[in-house]
Amino acid sequence: MDVSVVIPVYRDRQALERMLKALEALDPRPSEVIVVDGGSEPEIEALCAGAGFRYLASRACRGEQMDRGARAAANELLWFLHADNTPRPDSISVIRAHMAEGIVGGWFRFVFESERRWQARFLAFLINLRARVGTPYGDQGLFMRRDAYRQAGGFPPRALFEEPPLVKRLRKSGRFGPVPAAVGVSARRWKRDGWFRRSLRNRLLALAYILRRSPEDLAQRYFRRG
């Protein structure tokens, strides 16, 4: 089962450079990598050209970017990563073994990359618990069959909380669960904003979403800080 990796970016050149190195270390390698740029930056386009990856320009809307990449993908398996992710070298083997059981798709365990402090371990535990009982988010390396993605309607054109509608439909269509492996996530935003302050802010935004606040209004609040 060949894998297409889809990566939405927006002013993420440095993070994408680190991500590309991690993708080069994958064994086996994905047969297709699609970078969908919401900032239309020539530097990112040149970076993709040098790495042999497909580059697509888009407006800055993460859900729309990921959907555009998914619809352009040629392979039967879709794997969505964020520029802040660091996938492990055996990730594709893990995905293939998971999918061989007739599963719709799944996600990876969240770990903060190169962070050993207790705050990182504690927050990662809570994030992984939330993913099991609630919704896994995009930085956990969501993957799925392309036909299941299309049948579920794909990602909605939202800049924030684009995952819950898709995950809900995928769970209705079959087994959608975690793999026994992790994907690294950069801690740079948590270090900048404060470990618990950022997590509390994210949970308050999630609560507002559950209470049916507009995702567009919440996105404006979220991206105001980055």
PDB file of N, CA and C in Angstrom, residues 66-108:
ATOM      1  N   MET A  66      -5.302  20.827   3.431  1.00  0.00           N
ATOM      2  CA  MET A  66      -5.180  19.379   3.538  1.00  0.00           C
ATOM      3  C   MET A  66      -6.124  18.677   2.568  1.00  0.00           C
ATOM      4  N   ASP A  67      -7.317  19.235   2.371  1.00  0.00           N
ATOM      5  CA  ASP A  67      -8.247  18.630   1.424  1.00  0.00           C
ATOM      6  C   ASP A  67      -7.711  18.737   0.004  1.00  0.00           C
ATOM      7  N   ARG A  68      -7.111  19.859  -0.328  1.00  0.00           N
ATOM      8  CA  ARG A  68      -6.562  20.008  -1.675  1.00  0.00           C
ATOM      9  C   ARG A  68      -5.435  19.004  -1.907  1.00  0.00           C
ATOM     10  N   GLY A  69      -4.576  18.834  -0.899  1.00  0.00           N
ATOM     11  CA  GLY A  69      -3.507  17.848  -1.029  1.00  0.00           C
ATOM     12  C   GLY A  69      -4.044  16.437  -1.160  1.00  0.00           C
ATOM     13  N   ALA A  70      -5.082  16.119  -0.366  1.00  0.00           N
ATOM     14  CA  ALA A  70      -5.662  14.773  -0.410  1.00  0.00           C
ATOM     15  C   ALA A  70      -6.273  14.485  -1.769  1.00  0.00           C
ATOM     16  N   ARG A  71      -6.941  15.458  -2.353  1.00  0.00           N
ATOM     17  CA  ARG A  71      -7.601  15.235  -3.637  1.00  0.00           C
ATOM     18  C   ARG A  71      -6.604  15.187  -4.782  1.00  0.00           C
ATOM     19  N   ALA A  72      -5.414  15.724  -4.563  1.00  0.00           N
ATOM     20  CA  ALA A  72      -4.368  15.636  -5.585  1.00  0.00           C
ATOM     21  C   ALA A  72      -3.525  14.374  -5.441  1.00  0.00           C
ATOM     22  N   ALA A  73      -3.669  13.660  -4.337  1.00  0.00           N
ATOM     23  CA  ALA A  73      -2.817  12.501  -4.047  1.00  0.00           C
ATOM     24  C   ALA A  73      -3.126  11.344  -4.988  1.00  0.00           C
ATOM     25  N   ALA A  74      -2.082  10.582  -5.321  1.00  0.00           N
ATOM     26  CA  ALA A  74      -2.215   9.466  -6.261  1.00  0.00           C
ATOM     27  C   ALA A  74      -2.342   8.117  -5.570  1.00  0.00           C
ATOM     28  N   ASN A  75      -2.011   8.033  -4.282  1.00  0.00           N
ATOM     29  CA  ASN A  75      -1.924   6.732  -3.618  1.00  0.00           C
ATOM     30  C   ASN A  75      -3.151   6.414  -2.768  1.00  0.00           C
ATOM     31  N   GLU A  76      -3.249   5.138  -2.392  1.00  0.00           N
ATOM     32  CA  GLU A  76      -4.437   4.667  -1.683  1.00  0.00           C
ATOM     33  C   GLU A  76      -4.420   4.984  -0.197  1.00  0.00           C
ATOM     34  N   LEU A  77      -3.261   5.344   0.353  1.00  0.00           N
ATOM     35  CA  LEU A  77      -3.173   5.718   1.760  1.00  0.00           C
ATOM     36  C   LEU A  77      -2.772   7.181   1.881  1.00  0.00           C
ATOM     37  N   LEU A  78      -3.501   7.924   2.719  1.00  0.00           N
ATOM     38  CA  LEU A  78      -3.192   9.329   2.979  1.00  0.00           C
ATOM     39  C   LEU A  78      -2.654   9.458   4.394  1.00  0.00           C
ATOM     40  N   TRP A  79      -1.556  10.204   4.518  1.00  0.00           N
ATOM     41  CA  TRP A  79      -0.963  10.450   5.836  1.00  0.00           C
ATOM     42  C   TRP A  79      -0.755  11.950   5.977  1.00  0.00           C
ATOM     43  N   PHE A  80      -1.457  12.567   6.929  1.00  0.00           N
ATOM     44  CA  PHE A  80      -1.394  14.012   7.122  1.00  0.00           C
ATOM     45  C   PHE A  80      -0.435  14.342   8.255  1.00  0.00           C
ATOM     46  N   LEU A  81       0.533  15.192   7.966  1.00  0.00           N
ATOM     47  CA  LEU A  81       1.504  15.630   8.954  1.00  0.00           C
ATOM     48  C   LEU A  81       1.543  17.151   8.992  1.00  0.00           C
ATOM     49  N   HIS A  82       1.895  17.704  10.146  1.00  0.00           N
ATOM     50  CA  HIS A  82       2.145  19.132  10.271  1.00  0.00           C
ATOM     51  C   HIS A  82       3.651  19.387  10.165  1.00  0.00           C
ATOM     52  N   ALA A  83       4.005  20.597   9.818  1.00  0.00           N
ATOM     53  CA  ALA A  83       5.423  20.925   9.667  1.00  0.00           C
ATOM     54  C   ALA A  83       6.183  20.765  10.976  1.00  0.00           C
ATOM     55  N   ASP A  84       5.492  20.854  12.111  1.00  0.00           N
ATOM     56  CA  ASP A  84       6.128  20.710  13.420  1.00  0.00           C
ATOM     57  C   ASP A  84       6.318  19.246  13.832  1.00  0.00           C
ATOM     58  N   ASN A  85       5.880  18.308  13.004  1.00  0.00           N
ATOM     59  CA  ASN A  85       6.023  16.888  13.342  1.00  0.00           C
ATOM     60  C   ASN A  85       7.399  16.346  12.993  1.00  0.00           C
ATOM     61  N   THR A  86       7.819  15.313  13.745  1.00  0.00           N
ATOM     62  CA  THR A  86       9.014  14.538  13.418  1.00  0.00           C
ATOM     63  C   THR A  86       8.616  13.069  13.423  1.00  0.00           C
ATOM     64  N   PRO A  87       8.310  12.501  12.251  1.00  0.00           N
ATOM     65  CA  PRO A  87       7.925  11.091  12.214  1.00  0.00           C
ATOM     66  C   PRO A  87       9.128  10.183  12.453  1.00  0.00           C
ATOM     67  N   ARG A  88       8.889   9.027  13.077  1.00  0.00           N
ATOM     68  CA  ARG A  88       9.935   8.043  13.322  1.00  0.00           C
ATOM     69  C   ARG A  88      10.249   7.281  12.046  1.00  0.00           C
ATOM     70  N   PRO A  89      11.476   6.762  11.884  1.00  0.00           N
ATOM     71  CA  PRO A  89      11.861   6.094  10.637  1.00  0.00           C
ATOM     72  C   PRO A  89      10.964   4.940  10.220  1.00  0.00           C
ATOM     73  N   ASP A  90      10.375   4.216  11.170  1.00  0.00           N
ATOM     74  CA  ASP A  90       9.553   3.050  10.823  1.00  0.00           C
ATOM     75  C   ASP A  90       8.067   3.375  10.705  1.00  0.00           C
ATOM     76  N   SER A  91       7.705   4.635  10.613  1.00  0.00           N
ATOM     77  CA  SER A  91       6.299   5.038  10.662  1.00  0.00           C
ATOM     78  C   SER A  91       5.452   4.416   9.560  1.00  0.00           C
ATOM     79  N   ILE A  92       5.965   4.347   8.359  1.00  0.00           N
ATOM     80  CA  ILE A  92       5.174   3.801   7.257  1.00  0.00           C
ATOM     81  C   ILE A  92       4.956   2.303   7.440  1.00  0.00           C
ATOM     82  N   SER A  93       5.942   1.608   7.946  1.00  0.00           N
ATOM     83  CA  SER A  93       5.752   0.183   8.248  1.00  0.00           C
ATOM     84  C   SER A  93       4.663   0.003   9.300  1.00  0.00           C
ATOM     85  N   VAL A  94       4.644   0.889  10.296  1.00  0.00           N
ATOM     86  CA  VAL A  94       3.621   0.838  11.338  1.00  0.00           C
ATOM     87  C   VAL A  94       2.234   1.075  10.735  1.00  0.00           C
ATOM     88  N   ILE A  95       2.119   2.057   9.856  1.00  0.00           N
ATOM     89  CA  ILE A  95       0.840   2.349   9.210  1.00  0.00           C
ATOM     90  C   ILE A  95       0.373   1.151   8.390  1.00  0.00           C
ATOM     91  N   ARG A  96       1.249   0.577   7.612  1.00  0.00           N
ATOM     92  CA  ARG A  96       0.862  -0.548   6.761  1.00  0.00           C
ATOM     93  C   ARG A  96       0.405  -1.744   7.587  1.00  0.00           C
ATOM     94  N   ALA A  97       1.100  -2.017   8.691  1.00  0.00           N
ATOM     95  CA  ALA A  97       0.694  -3.132   9.549  1.00  0.00           C
ATOM     96  C   ALA A  97      -0.680  -2.877  10.151  1.00  0.00           C
ATOM     97  N   HIS A  98      -0.937  -1.639  10.525  1.00  0.00           N
ATOM     98  CA  HIS A  98      -2.234  -1.253  11.092  1.00  0.00           C
ATOM     99  C   HIS A  98      -3.340  -1.422  10.053  1.00  0.00           C
ATOM    100  N   MET A  99      -3.092  -0.957   8.841  1.00  0.00           N
ATOM    101  CA  MET A  99      -4.105  -0.988   7.799  1.00  0.00           C
ATOM    102  C   MET A  99      -4.355  -2.397   7.284  1.00  0.00           C
ATOM    103  N   ALA A 100      -3.382  -3.277   7.432  1.00  0.00           N
ATOM    104  CA  ALA A 100      -3.545  -4.659   6.968  1.00  0.00           C
ATOM    105  C   ALA A 100      -4.643  -5.390   7.727  1.00  0.00           C
ATOM    106  N   GLU A 101      -5.078  -4.856   8.867  1.00  0.00           N
ATOM    107  CA  GLU A 101      -6.139  -5.464   9.668  1.00  0.00           C
ATOM    108  C   GLU A 101      -7.529  -5.022   9.219  1.00  0.00           C
ATOM    109  N   GLY A 102      -7.601  -4.348   8.064  1.00  0.00           N
ATOM    110  CA  GLY A 102      -8.893  -3.907   7.558  1.00  0.00           C
ATOM    111  C   GLY A 102      -9.435  -2.683   8.253  1.00  0.00           C
ATOM    112  N   ILE A 103      -8.534  -1.862   8.774  1.00  0.00           N
ATOM    113  CA  ILE A 103      -8.915  -0.675   9.554  1.00  0.00           C
ATOM    114  C   ILE A 103      -9.060   0.534   8.623  1.00  0.00           C
ATOM    115  N   VAL A 104      -9.967   1.436   8.971  1.00  0.00           N
ATOM    116  CA  VAL A 104     -10.202   2.635   8.173  1.00  0.00           C
ATOM    117  C   VAL A 104      -9.005   3.577   8.224  1.00  0.00           C
ATOM    118  N   GLY A 105      -8.409   3.722   9.410  1.00  0.00           N
ATOM    119  CA  GLY A 105      -7.284   4.630   9.581  1.00  0.00           C
ATOM    120  C   GLY A 105      -6.942   4.776  11.046  1.00  0.00           C
ATOM    121  N   GLY A 106      -6.162   5.801  11.374  1.00  0.00           N
ATOM    122  CA  GLY A 106      -5.789   5.977  12.767  1.00  0.00           C
ATOM    123  C   GLY A 106      -4.873   7.165  12.974  1.00  0.00           C
ATOM    124  N   TRP A 107      -4.162   7.133  14.079  1.00  0.00           N
ATOM    125  CA  TRP A 107      -3.276   8.236  14.448  1.00  0.00           C
ATOM    126  C   TRP A 107      -2.142   7.707  15.327  1.00  0.00           C
ATOM    127  N   PHE A 108      -1.135   8.554  15.556  1.00  0.00           N
ATOM    128  CA  PHE A 108       0.029   8.205  16.352  1.00  0.00           C
ATOM    129  C   PHE A 108      -0.062   8.803  17.756  1.00  0.00           C
TER     130      PHE A 108
END
